Amino acid sequence: MPSTSKKASLRRQPTSRRIIVVVVPPVDELDLVGPLQVFNSVNRLAGRAIYTSEVVTSADRLTVEGEGGVLTFVARHHFSRVEGMCDSVLLVCGLSTRSVRDAALSLWLNKMAVEVRRLGAVCVGVFLLAEAGLMNGRRATTHWRFGHELAARYPGVRVEHDPRWVQAGNIYTSA
């Protein structure tokens, strides 16, 4: 028979998992809203907060423009102000920002890659992970239209063109 303290720990709900969503504007609106909606749906279906999502930006302004020019988002703060533990980091950008070279962001992503359970990139966000050196020697995927570009620009990345998503250690990329 379990001890009283063990029974109490079995009844306690686990704390929610903190997801930091880093946006590099202008951001592809669907690539940002889609994952946020998935995390929210999980919470709603579970009837409790399994995930808490925090949107941060790489830009100096907190206003994050959507690439389509229809939606504008507001980030909580700059990624450099993220404090405390987090479970996962998700990187989202847009087609035009896949070529961003941001040394501070690359350093931060490298730091987070060893601290978090999961580091992910939506679609062309993998370009920024590759720019940070995180994809060297690893498998990755992206949207079918950009796979050959990713392979040409970052020859150390083992680009897989068919999968919808690829896991390489704790790093996840998606098409």
CSV table of C-alpha atoms in Angstrom, one decimal:
chain,number,residue,atom,x,y,z
A,1,MET,CA,0.0,0.0,0.0
A,2,PRO,CA,1.5,3.4,-1.0
A,3,SER,CA,2.6,5.8,1.8
A,4,THR,CA,0.5,8.9,2.6
A,5,SER,CA,3.1,11.2,1.0
A,6,LYS,CA,3.2,9.0,-2.2
A,7,LYS,CA,-0.6,9.1,-2.4
A,8,ALA,CA,-0.5,12.9,-2.1
A,9,SER,CA,2.1,13.1,-4.9
A,10,LEU,CA,0.0,10.9,-7.2
A,11,ARG,CA,-3.0,13.3,-6.8
A,12,ARG,CA,-1.0,16.4,-7.5
A,13,GLN,CA,-1.3,17.7,-11.0
A,14,PRO,CA,2.2,18.2,-12.6
A,15,THR,CA,3.2,21.7,-13.2
A,16,SER,CA,2.7,23.1,-16.7
A,17,ARG,CA,5.5,22.9,-19.3
A,18,ARG,CA,6.7,26.3,-20.3
A,19,ILE,CA,7.1,26.8,-24.0
A,20,ILE,CA,9.1,29.8,-25.3
A,21,VAL,CA,8.1,30.7,-28.8
A,22,VAL,CA,10.8,32.9,-30.4
A,23,VAL,CA,9.6,34.9,-33.4
A,24,VAL,CA,11.9,36.5,-36.0
A,25,PRO,CA,9.7,39.1,-37.7
A,26,PRO,CA,8.1,39.4,-40.1
A,27,VAL,CA,6.7,36.0,-39.2
A,28,ASP,CA,4.6,33.6,-41.2
A,29,GLU,CA,1.3,33.9,-39.4
A,30,LEU,CA,0.2,30.3,-39.7
A,31,ASP,CA,3.6,29.1,-38.4
A,32,LEU,CA,3.1,31.1,-35.3
A,33,VAL,CA,-0.6,30.7,-34.7
A,34,GLY,CA,-0.8,27.0,-35.6
A,35,PRO,CA,1.5,25.7,-32.8
A,36,LEU,CA,0.1,28.1,-30.3
A,37,GLN,CA,-3.4,26.8,-31.1
A,38,VAL,CA,-2.2,23.2,-30.7
A,39,PHE,CA,-0.8,23.8,-27.2
A,40,ASN,CA,-4.0,25.6,-26.3
A,41,SER,CA,-6.1,22.8,-27.6
A,42,VAL,CA,-4.2,20.3,-25.5
A,43,ASN,CA,-4.8,22.4,-22.4
A,44,ARG,CA,-8.5,22.7,-23.3
A,45,LEU,CA,-9.0,19.0,-23.9
A,46,ALA,CA,-7.1,18.0,-20.8
A,47,GLY,CA,-9.1,20.5,-18.7
A,48,ARG,CA,-5.9,22.0,-17.2
A,49,ALA,CA,-2.8,23.9,-18.2
A,50,ILE,CA,-0.3,21.3,-19.5
A,51,TYR,CA,1.5,23.9,-21.5
A,52,THR,CA,2.1,27.6,-20.9
A,53,SER,CA,3.2,29.5,-24.0
A,54,GLU,CA,5.3,32.7,-24.0
A,55,VAL,CA,5.9,34.6,-27.3
A,56,VAL,CA,9.2,36.5,-27.4
A,57,THR,CA,10.9,38.2,-30.3
A,58,SER,CA,14.4,38.8,-31.7
A,59,ALA,CA,13.4,42.3,-32.7
A,60,ASP,CA,13.9,45.5,-30.7
A,61,ARG,CA,10.2,46.3,-31.0
A,62,LEU,CA,7.6,44.1,-29.3
A,63,THR,CA,5.2,44.5,-32.3
A,64,VAL,CA,5.7,41.6,-34.6
A,65,GLU,CA,4.4,42.0,-38.1
A,66,GLY,CA,3.0,39.1,-40.0
A,67,GLU,CA,4.5,38.4,-43.4
A,68,GLY,CA,1.1,38.5,-45.1
A,69,GLY,CA,0.5,42.1,-43.9
A,70,VAL,CA,-2.9,41.1,-42.4
A,71,LEU,CA,-2.0,40.2,-38.8
A,72,THR,CA,0.2,41.9,-36.2
A,73,PHE,CA,1.2,40.2,-32.9
A,74,VAL,CA,2.7,41.5,-29.7
A,75,ALA,CA,5.5,39.6,-28.1
A,76,ARG,CA,6.0,39.6,-24.3
A,77,HIS,CA,9.6,40.7,-24.5
A,78,HIS,CA,12.9,40.2,-26.2
A,79,PHE,CA,14.3,36.6,-26.1
A,80,SER,CA,17.4,37.8,-24.1
A,81,ARG,CA,15.0,38.6,-21.2
A,82,VAL,CA,13.8,35.0,-20.8
A,83,GLU,CA,14.5,33.9,-17.3
A,84,GLY,CA,13.9,30.7,-15.4
A,85,MET,CA,13.5,27.2,-16.5
A,86,CYS,CA,11.6,26.2,-19.6
A,87,ASP,CA,10.7,22.9,-21.2
A,88,SER,CA,10.9,23.7,-24.8
A,89,VAL,CA,11.9,26.5,-27.3
A,90,LEU,CA,10.1,26.8,-30.6
A,91,LEU,CA,11.6,29.0,-33.3
A,92,VAL,CA,9.3,30.7,-35.9
A,93,CYS,CA,10.3,33.1,-38.7
A,94,GLY,CA,9.0,33.9,-42.2
A,95,LEU,CA,10.2,33.2,-45.7
A,96,SER,CA,12.0,36.6,-45.8
A,97,THR,CA,13.7,36.2,-42.4
A,98,ARG,CA,15.1,32.7,-43.0
A,99,SER,CA,18.3,34.4,-44.0
A,100,VAL,CA,18.7,36.5,-40.8
A,101,ARG,CA,22.2,36.4,-39.3
A,102,ASP,CA,21.8,37.3,-35.6
A,103,ALA,CA,24.8,36.4,-33.5
A,104,ALA,CA,23.0,37.1,-30.3
A,105,LEU,CA,20.1,34.8,-31.3
A,106,SER,CA,22.5,32.1,-32.4
A,107,LEU,CA,24.4,32.2,-29.1
A,108,TRP,CA,21.1,32.1,-27.1
A,109,LEU,CA,19.8,29.1,-29.2
A,110,ASN,CA,23.0,27.2,-28.5
A,111,LYS,CA,22.7,27.9,-24.8
A,112,MET,CA,19.0,26.8,-24.8
A,113,ALA,CA,19.7,23.7,-26.9
A,114,VAL,CA,21.6,22.2,-23.9
A,115,GLU,CA,19.1,23.4,-21.3
A,116,VAL,CA,15.7,22.5,-22.7
A,117,ARG,CA,14.1,19.2,-23.3
A,118,ARG,CA,13.1,20.2,-26.8
A,119,LEU,CA,14.2,22.8,-29.3
A,120,GLY,CA,12.1,23.0,-32.5
A,121,ALA,CA,11.8,25.0,-35.6
A,122,VAL,CA,8.7,25.5,-37.7
A,123,CYS,CA,9.3,25.2,-41.5
A,124,VAL,CA,12.0,27.6,-42.6
A,125,GLY,CA,13.0,28.3,-39.0
A,126,VAL,CA,15.5,25.4,-39.5
A,127,PHE,CA,17.6,27.9,-41.5
A,128,LEU,CA,18.2,29.9,-38.3
A,129,LEU,CA,19.1,26.7,-36.3
A,130,ALA,CA,21.5,25.8,-39.1
A,131,GLU,CA,22.9,29.4,-39.0
A,132,ALA,CA,23.5,28.9,-35.3
A,133,GLY,CA,25.5,25.7,-36.1
A,134,LEU,CA,23.0,23.5,-34.3
A,135,MET,CA,22.2,21.3,-37.3
A,136,ASN,CA,25.7,20.3,-38.4
A,137,GLY,CA,25.8,16.6,-38.8
A,138,ARG,CA,22.1,16.3,-37.9
A,139,ARG,CA,19.1,15.3,-39.9
A,140,ALA,CA,16.5,18.0,-40.6
A,141,THR,CA,13.6,18.8,-42.8
A,142,THR,CA,11.8,21.9,-44.0
A,143,HIS,CA,9.1,22.8,-46.5
A,144,TRP,CA,9.7,20.9,-49.7
A,145,ARG,CA,10.3,24.1,-51.7
A,146,PHE,CA,13.3,25.1,-49.5
A,147,GLY,CA,15.0,21.7,-48.9
A,148,HIS,CA,17.5,22.1,-51.7
A,149,GLU,CA,18.3,25.6,-50.6
A,150,LEU,CA,18.9,24.4,-47.0
A,151,ALA,CA,21.2,21.7,-48.2
A,152,ALA,CA,23.2,24.1,-50.5
A,153,ARG,CA,23.6,26.8,-47.9
A,154,TYR,CA,24.3,24.4,-45.0
A,155,PRO,CA,26.1,21.4,-46.4
A,156,GLY,CA,26.7,20.0,-42.9
A,157,VAL,CA,22.9,19.5,-42.5
A,158,ARG,CA,21.5,16.1,-43.5
A,159,VAL,CA,18.4,17.3,-45.2
A,160,GLU,CA,15.5,14.8,-45.5
A,161,HIS,CA,13.0,15.9,-48.1
A,162,ASP,CA,10.1,13.6,-47.5
A,163,PRO,CA,9.3,13.6,-43.7
A,164,ARG,CA,6.8,16.0,-42.2
A,165,TRP,CA,9.0,16.3,-39.2
A,166,VAL,CA,12.4,15.0,-38.1
A,167,GLN,CA,13.8,14.5,-34.6
A,168,ALA,CA,17.6,14.7,-34.2
A,169,GLY,CA,18.4,14.3,-30.5
A,170,ASN,CA,16.4,17.0,-28.7
A,171,ILE,CA,16.0,19.1,-31.9
A,172,TYR,CA,12.9,18.9,-33.9
A,173,THR,CA,12.3,20.4,-37.4
A,174,SER,CA,9.1,20.4,-39.4
A,175,ALA,CA,8.1,20.8,-43.0
